[in-house]
Amino acid sequence: MILLRLLSWPYVRKHPLRTSLTVAAIVLGVAVFVAAHAANQSVLYGFQESVNQIAGKAQLQVSSGETGFDEGVLEKVQSLPEVAAAAPVIEVVVNTGSQGQGSLLILGVDMTGDRSLRDYDVHGSDDAIDDPLIFLAQPDSLMITQTFAARNGLAIDSRLSMSTMEGPRQFTVRGIMSPSGLANAFGGNLAVMDIYAAQKVFGRGRKFDRIDLAVKEGVTVDHCRESLERLLGDGFQVEAPSSRSQYFESISRAFAVSINFFSVFALFIGMFIIYDSFATAVAQRRSEIGILRALGATQRQISAYFLGEGALAGLIGSALGVAFGAALARAMRGYITGVLGEAFGLSVVAEKLNTDPKLMATAVALGIATSLVAVWIPARSAAGIDPALALQKGRHQAVPRGEGRVRLIAGVALAVLSGACLLIGGKPVLFYAAYFLLVVASLLLTPALVGALMRVLRPVMARARPIEGLMAADSLTLAARRTSATVVALMFAIALAIGFGGVSLASYQSIIGWLRASFNPDLFVSSSETLASRSFWFPASMNADLKSIPGIAEAQPIRIVRVVFRHTPVLLAATDMESLGTWASAPRIAGDPATMFHRTAQGNGVIVSDNLALQQGLKLGEVVDLPAPAGPLHLPILGIVTDYSSQQGAIFMDRFVFERGWHDSAV
């Protein structure tokens, strides 16, 4: 502490900008790390909380992907001896048009039997809530949360407009739920209505989205699940409510991976900035170190002093990074929520920021560790200063000839090995290995490359600026290690910008090309501006109505739902495959373009996306088993095409095959 006060503090006051740069290098990396994790965990926590609050006392949920299922399934479930209570549910996200309030989650429930699973702490008027039959007799009845009512100035008997399959429609508020339990779900933007009214206004026909159920006392949840799976057969999923967050978690994990890479890379670059700063500090305080050594300070004490200074800088930078990261997480939380809603149709409200102490401690430890790693070489160099040579500046920064030769040979060998990994290719692990080897090779080769470059530039610099040019060239050559750190930091920063810029541009061009080839109609008729939300279902008869409009050459109905394939929720697109083959031209990876759409239209197989084939190891001609409510479908893969509809993958089949397997003619 004495050395820090006597030597470090005066140096900091004399070089505030250099010190700020050192601390900022840690702040940036730690802030991005904290923001990425805190934002993702907050959004995930918000989704899980909403799922649990909506589920209430339900221990299991029966669903069939996003297709829904016939009302008769409810009677089967209720007849099972292991089931204590079972209630149907419809979930729809609608736009109310309320300024600044976003979407409203509508929960359609059977008011006569749902109270055994969910607690409705409601106050209403005219006994409309106490007597469910009165509520049922008025199909425009709506229960809203006290939070939503306060935000929008609503009260009992207020009218609320919502988008429905029948266009904008007025609903009457006949109950307001107290802000607890269920009413806290979806950030309070939740309303409850009768399930049979929901079927009508949201185009569900005679279908339910899922069944929530409680297990009879004395029966285990696993035993009840097995009994339900045997009873219902393929095409149905019987899972705990918490399992609904698995798909969302896989989506949010993609954001975490990419942002984590940026944070680690920022810390990596920051490590070189810190190294350069401390190497400069050692050079400038060389005489002071020599005096301390002459007065009896040991090498261990000098090394500990600089490591302590680095740890202190890392601690300050990490603390500031955590604070800045928490603020950044609030902005990122809204961004991630918006992307998930726009791109994937996921309804998430994350009001609380997850400030996990373990996350914060990990971030601080990561920042301090980065600083210590960066300071280790300058600290070792400072400890090795000979008091008698303390006034000879510069030479200690040069790389010894023997060491330089070893670094050169090792760097070239690693660069060759990196190139070999890239040439072999085929697996992600080889790419990452090649990247890591190239980074290490760059570190080893930079001093030699800088020296070679300076030998070429020295005459040029001497002619341009005889005094300043020679001094600069000699300084860079003699201080090879410090120069290399600066060069490497800049090199990796620019490489990161070019690399990610190239990847982003290539991805953008690929997606635009796919959109132009695959999504090429003149007009869309959809229930959502983003095409991602599928809360509303159109009747199949709508296709004929559209075709009857003068000037329309072709109308192509499509049903897009998520189904579970090999324990993964994938996108299932059912359409007129003959027409799709005529009008669309998605980039083909495998399959005969002349026959694969025609054979798929005949029900002889399916076409899958390239990312699904890659993730599941699927090959052309392989028979896939699709669990459908009407029984499993065994269909060969007739083609593999490029498709970006879902990161989990997509399966394309003809509408008549889908209607037969899922008893679903909706569009």
XYZ file of C-alpha atoms in Angstrom:
667
model
C 0.000 0.000 0.000
C 2.911 2.371 0.748
C 4.369 1.851 -2.735
C 0.948 2.337 -4.313
C 0.581 5.642 -2.459
C 4.123 6.895 -3.049
C 4.651 5.717 -6.667
C 1.311 4.866 -8.274
C -0.785 7.848 -7.213
C 1.688 10.508 -8.483
C 1.976 8.601 -11.770
C -1.832 8.446 -12.129
C -2.134 12.185 -11.516
C 0.596 12.866 -14.067
C -0.926 10.573 -16.737
C -4.728 10.712 -16.274
C -5.575 9.908 -19.904
C -3.371 6.813 -19.998
C -4.861 5.618 -16.703
C -8.380 6.274 -17.994
C -7.620 4.230 -21.121
C -6.410 1.326 -18.973
C -9.561 1.378 -16.848
C -11.828 1.888 -19.888
C -10.442 -1.266 -21.504
C -11.801 -3.276 -18.566
C -15.039 -1.262 -18.295
C -16.033 -2.020 -21.892
C -15.482 -5.779 -21.741
C -17.115 -6.214 -18.332
C -20.069 -3.977 -19.270
C -20.870 -5.963 -22.424
C -20.545 -9.231 -20.487
C -22.884 -8.056 -17.704
C -25.375 -6.480 -20.092
C -25.606 -9.584 -22.285
C -26.180 -11.990 -19.416
C -28.398 -9.711 -17.308
C -30.641 -8.805 -20.260
C -31.041 -12.413 -21.413
C -31.674 -13.707 -17.900
C -34.185 -10.923 -17.238
C -36.165 -11.668 -20.392
C -36.038 -15.410 -19.706
C -37.091 -14.865 -16.083
C -39.989 -12.659 -17.211
C -41.188 -15.317 -19.643
C -40.905 -18.091 -17.044
C -42.739 -16.004 -14.452
C -45.615 -15.346 -16.862
C -45.804 -19.055 -17.738
C -45.926 -20.053 -14.063
C -48.472 -17.368 -13.138
C -50.770 -18.315 -16.013
C -50.430 -22.038 -15.227
C -51.598 -21.486 -11.643
C -52.012 -24.855 -9.908
C -51.702 -26.824 -13.145
C -49.090 -29.577 -12.907
C -49.279 -30.753 -16.525
C -50.334 -29.270 -19.848
C -51.578 -31.123 -22.935
C -50.883 -29.499 -26.305
C -50.377 -30.355 -29.955
C -47.855 -27.782 -31.057
C -49.575 -24.629 -32.313
C -52.262 -26.495 -34.244
C -54.659 -26.941 -31.351
C -56.933 -29.968 -31.099
C -60.614 -30.908 -31.168
C -62.849 -30.418 -28.150
C -63.300 -34.189 -27.821
C -59.748 -34.484 -26.462
C -60.875 -32.673 -23.297
C -63.399 -35.418 -22.513
C -60.687 -38.065 -22.905
C -58.388 -36.237 -20.502
C -61.131 -35.637 -17.940
C -62.098 -39.325 -18.040
C -58.627 -40.439 -16.916
C -58.722 -41.581 -13.248
C -55.343 -39.965 -12.488
C -56.639 -36.473 -13.399
C -58.195 -34.392 -10.613
C -59.149 -31.367 -12.722
C -58.702 -30.429 -16.382
C -59.597 -27.145 -18.043
C -59.205 -26.007 -21.666
C -57.290 -22.844 -22.539
C -56.913 -20.540 -25.529
C -54.107 -17.967 -25.546
C -54.186 -15.045 -27.977
C -52.060 -11.903 -28.151
C -54.032 -8.957 -29.559
C -53.438 -5.301 -30.242
C -55.769 -3.052 -28.280
C -54.662 0.167 -29.907
C -54.003 1.648 -26.470
C -51.279 4.267 -26.798
C -47.967 2.994 -25.413
C -49.463 -0.125 -23.824
C -48.366 -2.722 -26.380
C -50.148 -6.038 -26.726
C -52.720 -7.676 -24.476
C -52.585 -11.393 -23.681
C -56.097 -12.844 -23.830
C -56.648 -16.004 -21.794
C -59.755 -17.873 -22.905
C -60.911 -20.229 -20.124
C -63.939 -22.252 -19.137
C -65.302 -20.154 -16.275
C -67.354 -23.070 -14.896
C -64.362 -25.313 -14.232
C -61.182 -23.243 -14.352
C -61.286 -21.886 -10.786
C -59.946 -25.180 -9.457
C -56.667 -24.376 -11.260
C -56.433 -20.575 -11.196
C -57.284 -18.081 -8.496
C -59.273 -15.097 -9.798
C -59.129 -12.427 -7.126
C -61.791 -10.294 -8.799
C -64.240 -7.573 -7.918
C -67.020 -6.973 -10.409
C -70.594 -5.761 -10.762
C -74.027 -7.392 -10.892
C -72.572 -10.660 -9.614
C -71.193 -11.261 -13.115
C -68.055 -12.864 -11.746
C -69.538 -14.717 -8.784
C -72.004 -16.428 -11.134
C -70.072 -17.769 -14.144
C -73.332 -18.397 -16.037
C -73.996 -14.654 -16.166
C -70.466 -14.129 -17.466
C -71.005 -16.844 -20.102
C -74.332 -15.396 -21.213
C -72.591 -12.192 -22.276
C -69.922 -13.110 -24.881
C -68.432 -9.615 -24.809
C -67.471 -10.049 -21.118
C -63.865 -9.383 -20.205
C -61.844 -9.475 -16.999
C -58.745 -7.286 -16.936
C -56.024 -6.706 -14.373
C -56.005 -3.741 -12.042
C -52.614 -2.774 -13.510
C -53.976 -2.615 -17.063
C -57.108 -0.804 -15.897
C -55.037 1.861 -14.130
C -52.767 2.346 -17.150
C -55.713 2.905 -19.487
C -58.248 4.574 -17.198
C -60.690 1.650 -17.327
C -63.324 0.687 -14.744
C -66.196 -1.758 -14.382
C -68.537 -1.557 -17.414
C -65.904 0.340 -19.468
C -65.683 -0.550 -23.145
C -62.420 -1.828 -24.681
C -61.786 -2.252 -28.404
C -59.747 -5.253 -29.608
C -58.783 -6.721 -32.960
C -60.625 -9.974 -33.738
C -61.309 -12.203 -36.739
C -64.501 -10.177 -37.174
C -62.584 -6.900 -37.201
C -62.346 -4.365 -34.345
C -64.862 -5.277 -31.666
C -65.993 -3.693 -28.414
C -65.748 -5.695 -25.184
C -67.162 -4.816 -21.769
C -65.045 -4.889 -18.620
C -67.086 -6.912 -16.119
C -64.322 -7.721 -13.664
C -60.986 -6.333 -12.491
C -58.404 -8.714 -11.021
C -56.316 -7.630 -8.050
C -52.555 -7.367 -8.781
C -51.446 -10.760 -7.493
C -50.747 -14.211 -8.941
C -52.353 -14.551 -12.372
C -52.888 -10.783 -12.695
C -49.113 -10.215 -12.641
C -48.519 -12.332 -15.752
C -47.384 -10.597 -18.945
C -46.552 -7.467 -16.963
C -50.218 -7.017 -16.065
C -51.269 -6.745 -19.740
C -53.618 -9.708 -19.397
C -57.350 -10.241 -19.817
C -59.609 -13.257 -19.283
C -62.669 -14.142 -21.336
C -64.903 -17.162 -21.892
C -63.200 -19.836 -23.977
C -66.164 -20.419 -26.292
C -66.399 -16.709 -27.059
C -62.633 -16.771 -27.725
C -63.097 -19.657 -30.180
C -65.505 -17.554 -32.207
C -63.821 -14.152 -32.233
C -60.302 -15.547 -32.776
C -61.133 -18.097 -35.463
C -60.424 -21.237 -33.450
C -63.538 -23.087 -34.633
C -64.165 -26.006 -32.254
C -60.576 -26.271 -31.059
C -58.595 -25.588 -27.913
C -54.946 -24.521 -27.723
C -54.123 -26.666 -24.693
C -55.500 -28.325 -21.562
C -54.214 -27.461 -18.089
C -54.665 -30.173 -15.505
C -53.998 -31.081 -11.887
C -53.023 -34.586 -10.820
C -55.221 -36.477 -8.359
C -53.881 -36.722 -4.827
C -51.763 -39.840 -4.289
C -50.774 -40.045 -7.995
C -47.317 -38.977 -9.149
C -46.980 -36.457 -11.953
C -44.793 -38.848 -13.974
C -47.355 -41.633 -13.707
C -50.127 -39.297 -14.845
C -47.996 -38.089 -17.750
C -47.351 -41.652 -18.927
C -51.060 -42.501 -18.716
C -51.989 -39.424 -20.747
C -49.371 -40.172 -23.402
C -50.734 -43.716 -23.792
C -54.299 -42.405 -23.958
C -53.692 -39.617 -26.478
C -50.998 -41.226 -28.636
C -48.669 -39.446 -31.096
C -49.131 -35.826 -31.975
C -49.724 -34.644 -28.405
C -47.237 -33.308 -25.875
C -47.830 -33.793 -22.172
C -45.387 -31.600 -20.279
C -44.953 -29.528 -17.149
C -45.813 -25.822 -17.618
C -42.153 -24.884 -17.120
C -41.185 -26.774 -20.294
C -42.866 -24.046 -22.376
C -39.845 -21.851 -21.761
C -37.421 -24.287 -23.423
C -38.067 -22.979 -26.934
C -37.780 -19.394 -25.760
C -34.558 -20.240 -23.928
C -33.040 -21.710 -27.096
C -33.916 -18.523 -29.007
C -32.475 -16.180 -26.376
C -29.351 -18.352 -26.099
C -28.459 -17.395 -29.685
C -28.274 -13.742 -28.623
C -26.189 -14.643 -25.569
C -23.628 -16.586 -27.613
C -22.999 -13.779 -30.091
C -22.878 -11.016 -27.474
C -20.671 -13.103 -25.189
C -18.228 -13.431 -28.057
C -18.110 -9.646 -28.369
C -17.544 -9.215 -24.628
C -14.716 -11.784 -24.534
C -13.152 -10.214 -27.608
C -13.432 -6.756 -26.024
C -11.632 -8.041 -22.919
C -9.053 -9.720 -25.148
C -8.306 -6.460 -26.955
C -8.404 -4.608 -23.647
C -5.759 -6.977 -22.319
C -3.284 -5.695 -24.929
C -4.200 -2.094 -24.179
C -3.518 -2.718 -20.476
C -0.272 -4.499 -21.313
C 0.869 -1.587 -23.453
C -0.073 0.926 -20.743
C 1.801 -0.929 -18.005
C 4.788 -1.632 -20.245
C 4.997 2.104 -20.869
C 4.648 2.760 -17.138
C 7.508 0.351 -16.368
C 9.700 2.072 -18.951
C 8.936 5.523 -17.564
C 9.468 4.471 -13.928
C 12.557 2.462 -14.676
C 14.829 4.716 -12.647
C 12.474 4.584 -9.650
C 12.440 0.796 -9.829
C 16.235 0.760 -10.027
C 16.462 2.924 -6.885
C 14.028 0.617 -5.023
C 16.107 -2.403 -6.027
C 19.288 -0.628 -4.843
C 17.610 0.079 -1.488
C 16.931 -3.633 -1.005
C 13.542 -4.264 -2.616
C 13.329 -7.864 -3.841
C 12.142 -8.982 -7.261
C 9.050 -10.510 -5.655
C 8.170 -7.189 -4.009
C 8.529 -5.258 -7.279
C 6.475 -7.845 -9.145
C 3.799 -7.846 -6.417
C 3.683 -4.052 -6.536
C 2.874 -3.930 -10.258
C 0.476 -6.863 -10.004
C -1.284 -5.072 -7.155
C -1.509 -1.934 -9.258
C -2.973 -3.986 -12.096
C -5.452 -5.707 -9.781
C -6.563 -2.326 -8.415
C -7.076 -0.989 -11.943
C -8.989 -4.165 -12.799
C -11.163 -3.812 -9.693
C -12.034 -0.189 -10.447
C -12.694 -0.978 -14.098
C -14.799 -4.020 -13.206
C -16.893 -2.072 -10.685
C -17.559 0.664 -13.226
C -18.206 -1.994 -15.881
C -20.818 -3.710 -13.710
C -22.624 -0.397 -13.134
C -22.463 0.557 -16.817
C -23.460 -2.983 -17.838
C -26.558 -2.890 -15.625
C -27.644 0.348 -17.305
C -26.899 -1.099 -20.743
C -28.876 -4.255 -19.855
C -32.044 -2.185 -19.437
C -31.777 -0.984 -23.021
C -30.778 -4.433 -24.323
C -33.692 -6.045 -22.468
C -36.167 -3.986 -24.460
C -34.259 -4.661 -27.689
C -34.201 -8.447 -27.172
C -37.881 -8.465 -26.220
C -38.718 -6.501 -29.362
C -36.675 -8.790 -31.622
C -38.281 -11.913 -30.155
C -41.724 -10.433 -30.680
C -41.079 -9.145 -34.201
C -39.108 -12.095 -35.566
C -40.525 -15.072 -33.677
C -43.950 -13.936 -32.445
C -42.989 -14.564 -28.810
C -44.852 -12.514 -26.221
C -42.516 -11.489 -23.421
C -42.698 -8.781 -20.775
C -39.570 -8.389 -18.637
C -40.084 -5.676 -16.031
C -37.429 -6.688 -13.495
C -33.706 -6.566 -14.214
C -31.964 -9.727 -13.087
C -28.952 -8.644 -11.005
C -27.665 -12.047 -9.992
C -24.836 -11.621 -7.422
C -23.040 -14.607 -8.974
C -23.107 -12.881 -12.374
C -21.729 -9.655 -10.936
C -19.022 -11.511 -8.992
C -18.060 -13.450 -12.131
C -17.827 -10.217 -14.127
C -15.597 -8.568 -11.508
C -13.384 -11.661 -11.307
C -13.140 -11.751 -15.101
C -12.108 -8.100 -15.261
C -9.465 -8.472 -12.534
C -8.122 -11.677 -14.098
C -7.828 -9.965 -17.498
C -5.923 -7.098 -15.922
C -3.569 -9.436 -14.028
C -2.813 -11.481 -17.160
C -2.013 -8.272 -19.053
C 0.202 -6.910 -16.253
C 2.104 -10.159 -15.629
C 4.765 -9.656 -18.333
C 5.463 -5.970 -17.495
C 5.581 -6.906 -13.776
C 8.069 -9.674 -14.481
C 10.096 -7.263 -16.622
C 10.102 -4.651 -13.835
C 11.200 -7.232 -11.271
C 14.148 -8.215 -13.442
C 15.564 -4.688 -13.804
C 19.234 -4.511 -12.850
C 19.830 -1.409 -10.675
C 23.147 -0.793 -12.446
C 21.423 -0.730 -15.866
C 18.336 1.145 -14.745
C 19.267 4.278 -16.685
C 19.662 2.401 -19.991
C 16.210 2.930 -21.446
C 14.729 1.029 -24.340
C 17.007 -1.995 -24.664
C 14.958 -4.063 -22.231
C 12.013 -3.837 -24.630
C 13.869 -5.546 -27.467
C 13.242 -9.222 -28.068
C 16.480 -11.263 -27.659
C 17.721 -12.817 -30.895
C 17.338 -16.414 -29.677
C 13.868 -15.789 -28.351
C 12.890 -14.004 -31.579
C 13.975 -17.003 -33.674
C 11.923 -19.407 -31.553
C 8.875 -17.104 -31.735
C 9.233 -16.851 -35.519
C 9.434 -20.624 -36.033
C 6.538 -21.292 -33.645
C 4.413 -18.554 -35.239
C 4.942 -19.858 -38.773
C 4.166 -23.429 -37.655
C 0.911 -22.367 -35.968
C -0.107 -20.283 -38.992
C 0.427 -23.301 -41.277
C -1.549 -25.500 -38.879
C -4.355 -22.921 -38.832
C -4.507 -22.961 -42.620
C -4.628 -26.766 -42.622
C -7.642 -26.708 -40.240
C -9.444 -24.299 -42.557
C -8.681 -26.411 -45.626
C -9.956 -29.593 -43.953
C -13.094 -27.775 -42.684
C -16.388 -29.578 -42.310
C -16.805 -29.178 -38.550
C -17.234 -26.033 -36.408
C -14.536 -27.222 -33.999
C -11.950 -27.041 -36.810
C -12.949 -23.474 -37.619
C -12.626 -22.382 -33.982
C -9.305 -24.229 -33.696
C -8.046 -22.478 -36.835
C -9.135 -19.114 -35.466
C -7.437 -19.695 -32.098
C -4.214 -20.902 -33.751
C -4.178 -17.856 -36.018
C -4.570 -15.534 -33.021
C -1.610 -17.164 -31.243
C 0.452 -17.130 -34.444
C -0.256 -13.404 -34.827
C 0.973 -12.761 -31.296
C 4.205 -14.636 -31.945
C 4.910 -13.184 -35.387
C 4.059 -9.535 -34.718
C 7.503 -8.513 -33.275
C 9.316 -10.008 -36.269
C 6.862 -8.462 -38.721
C 7.121 -5.061 -37.040
C 10.932 -5.262 -37.170
C 10.904 -6.213 -40.857
C 8.432 -3.450 -41.668
C 10.489 -0.846 -39.798
C 13.634 -1.835 -41.731
C 11.733 -1.059 -44.914
C 10.132 2.155 -43.605
C 13.173 3.569 -41.762
C 14.835 5.075 -44.894
C 11.491 6.483 -46.032
C 10.826 8.038 -42.615
C 14.374 9.423 -42.507
C 13.884 11.205 -45.832
C 10.465 12.528 -44.842
C 11.444 13.723 -41.342
C 15.199 13.234 -40.737
C 15.143 13.646 -36.952
C 11.602 12.720 -35.876
C 11.339 9.886 -38.401
C 14.561 8.194 -37.256
C 13.662 8.589 -33.590
C 10.227 7.071 -34.172
C 11.612 4.162 -36.191
C 14.328 3.388 -33.639
C 11.863 3.633 -30.738
C 9.488 1.164 -32.385
C 12.332 -1.236 -33.191
C 13.940 -1.128 -29.744
C 10.602 -1.374 -27.851
C 9.464 -4.384 -29.857
C 7.319 -5.952 -27.145
C 5.419 -2.772 -26.337
C 5.046 -1.931 -30.019
C 3.721 -5.433 -30.693
C 1.034 -5.051 -28.021
C -0.246 -1.845 -29.632
C -0.134 -3.365 -33.108
C -1.909 -6.550 -31.991
C -4.683 -4.616 -30.198
C -5.338 -2.531 -33.316
C -5.012 -5.558 -35.575
C -7.623 -7.593 -33.687
C -10.005 -4.653 -33.356
C -9.886 -3.972 -37.096
C -10.069 -7.701 -37.873
C -13.179 -7.967 -35.697
C -14.841 -5.070 -37.520
C -13.972 -6.451 -40.972
C -14.848 -10.026 -40.048
C -18.230 -9.289 -38.529
C -18.954 -6.729 -41.211
C -18.309 -9.369 -43.852
C -20.411 -11.967 -42.074
C -23.262 -9.480 -41.578
C -23.201 -8.401 -45.225
C -23.061 -11.999 -46.459
C -25.943 -12.986 -44.146
C -27.978 -9.976 -45.233
C -27.456 -10.716 -48.913
C -28.335 -14.398 -48.393
C -31.536 -13.570 -46.509
C -32.581 -10.929 -49.055
C -31.962 -13.411 -51.871
C -34.044 -16.033 -50.078
C -36.868 -13.555 -49.424
C -36.990 -12.499 -53.075
C -37.040 -16.108 -54.248
C -39.378 -17.606 -51.639
C -41.579 -14.742 -50.441
C -42.414 -13.214 -53.785
C -46.180 -12.598 -53.905
C -47.508 -9.151 -54.822
C -49.595 -8.983 -51.633
C -49.887 -10.723 -48.284
C -53.149 -11.181 -46.417
C -52.161 -11.762 -42.802
C -53.423 -11.264 -39.265
C -50.068 -9.788 -38.234
C -47.951 -6.970 -39.618
C -44.821 -9.056 -39.033
C -46.117 -12.438 -40.279
C -44.686 -13.891 -37.043
C -47.753 -13.747 -34.797
C -50.222 -16.555 -35.505
C -52.917 -15.821 -32.909
C -55.660 -15.549 -35.548
C -56.648 -18.335 -37.906
C -58.450 -17.702 -41.203
C -61.062 -20.205 -42.473
C -60.144 -22.245 -45.543
C -63.102 -20.745 -47.428
C -61.304 -17.403 -47.462
C -59.046 -18.661 -50.262
C -61.956 -19.052 -52.676
C -63.235 -15.608 -51.711
C -59.880 -14.065 -52.553
C -59.643 -15.905 -55.875
C -63.031 -14.482 -56.867
C -61.700 -10.921 -56.712
C -61.063 -9.600 -60.261
C -57.360 -9.166 -61.063
C -56.039 -11.880 -58.742
C -54.140 -14.510 -60.736
C -53.266 -16.834 -57.879
C -54.067 -17.072 -54.171
C -51.935 -19.448 -52.171
C -53.164 -20.447 -48.694
C -50.530 -21.400 -46.158
C -50.736 -22.727 -42.606
C -47.640 -22.149 -40.467
C -47.434 -23.799 -37.053
C -44.801 -25.095 -34.663
C -44.775 -28.832 -34.028
C -42.447 -30.995 -31.994
C -40.052 -33.017 -34.146
C -37.421 -35.118 -32.362
C -38.012 -33.169 -29.133
C -37.434 -29.854 -30.927
C -40.109 -27.269 -31.835
C -39.746 -26.771 -35.594
C -41.779 -24.803 -38.103
C -44.289 -26.787 -40.192
C -45.521 -25.008 -43.336
C -48.487 -26.563 -45.130
C -49.400 -25.107 -48.522
C -50.183 -25.997 -52.128
C -46.747 -27.410 -52.975
C -47.474 -27.562 -56.710
C -48.174 -23.840 -56.689
C -45.174 -23.182 -54.442
C -42.892 -24.941 -56.915
C -44.284 -22.757 -59.711
C -44.194 -19.370 -58.023
C -41.304 -19.669 -55.573
C -37.718 -20.675 -56.206
C -35.983 -21.187 -52.881
C -32.278 -22.030 -53.299
C -32.040 -25.814 -53.570
C -29.433 -27.760 -51.612
C -30.463 -31.303 -52.592
C -33.259 -32.967 -54.552
C -34.564 -32.968 -58.131
C -36.063 -29.493 -58.786
C -38.195 -30.878 -61.613
C -40.031 -33.421 -59.447
C -39.619 -32.725 -55.731
C -42.445 -30.145 -55.457
C -44.772 -32.254 -57.630
C -44.119 -35.410 -55.589
C -44.551 -33.472 -52.332
C -47.889 -32.132 -53.646
C -48.986 -35.737 -54.186
C -48.269 -36.536 -50.540
C -45.250 -38.714 -51.320
C -42.863 -36.852 -49.003
C -41.736 -33.572 -47.491
C -39.143 -30.885 -48.158
C -36.968 -29.724 -45.258
C -34.800 -26.670 -44.641
C -31.040 -26.938 -44.773
C -30.590 -25.847 -41.145
C -32.962 -28.591 -39.942
C -31.045 -31.151 -42.020
C -27.768 -29.914 -40.548
C -28.954 -29.883 -36.914
C -30.750 -33.230 -37.077
C -28.345 -34.985 -39.449
C -31.033 -35.565 -42.106
C -30.224 -36.806 -45.611
C -32.074 -36.760 -48.912
C -34.362 -39.818 -49.133
C -34.364 -40.421 -45.361
C -37.807 -41.215 -43.918
C -38.857 -38.855 -41.119
C -41.498 -39.655 -38.513
C -43.853 -36.757 -37.821
C -46.113 -37.211 -34.775
C -49.619 -36.063 -35.746
C -52.892 -36.277 -33.770
C -54.366 -38.608 -36.404
C -51.349 -40.919 -36.166
C -47.649 -40.719 -37.040
C -46.712 -39.804 -40.599
C -43.760 -41.611 -42.207
C -42.589 -39.510 -45.150
C -39.283 -39.453 -47.075
C -37.299 -36.251 -47.610
C -37.702 -35.309 -51.279
C -35.717 -32.086 -51.176
C -33.569 -29.821 -49.014
C -33.809 -26.055 -49.554
C -32.340 -22.942 -47.993
C -34.820 -21.431 -45.549
C -34.469 -18.824 -42.797
C -37.997 -19.011 -41.362
C -36.858 -20.639 -38.124
C -33.481 -21.211 -36.538
C -34.709 -24.645 -35.366
C -35.587 -25.571 -38.942
C -38.688 -25.974 -41.115
C -40.640 -28.772 -42.797
C -42.805 -28.187 -45.900
C -45.732 -30.414 -46.852
C -48.878 -30.213 -48.924
C -52.057 -28.908 -47.301
C -54.072 -32.069 -47.798
C -51.424 -34.105 -45.937
C -51.504 -31.604 -43.075
C -55.304 -31.536 -42.945
C -55.376 -35.333 -42.828
C -52.821 -35.594 -40.049
C -53.821 -32.647 -37.869
C -57.563 -32.315 -38.698
C -56.868 -28.662 -39.400
C -58.083 -26.739 -42.459
C -57.343 -23.253 -41.118
C -55.053 -20.817 -42.967
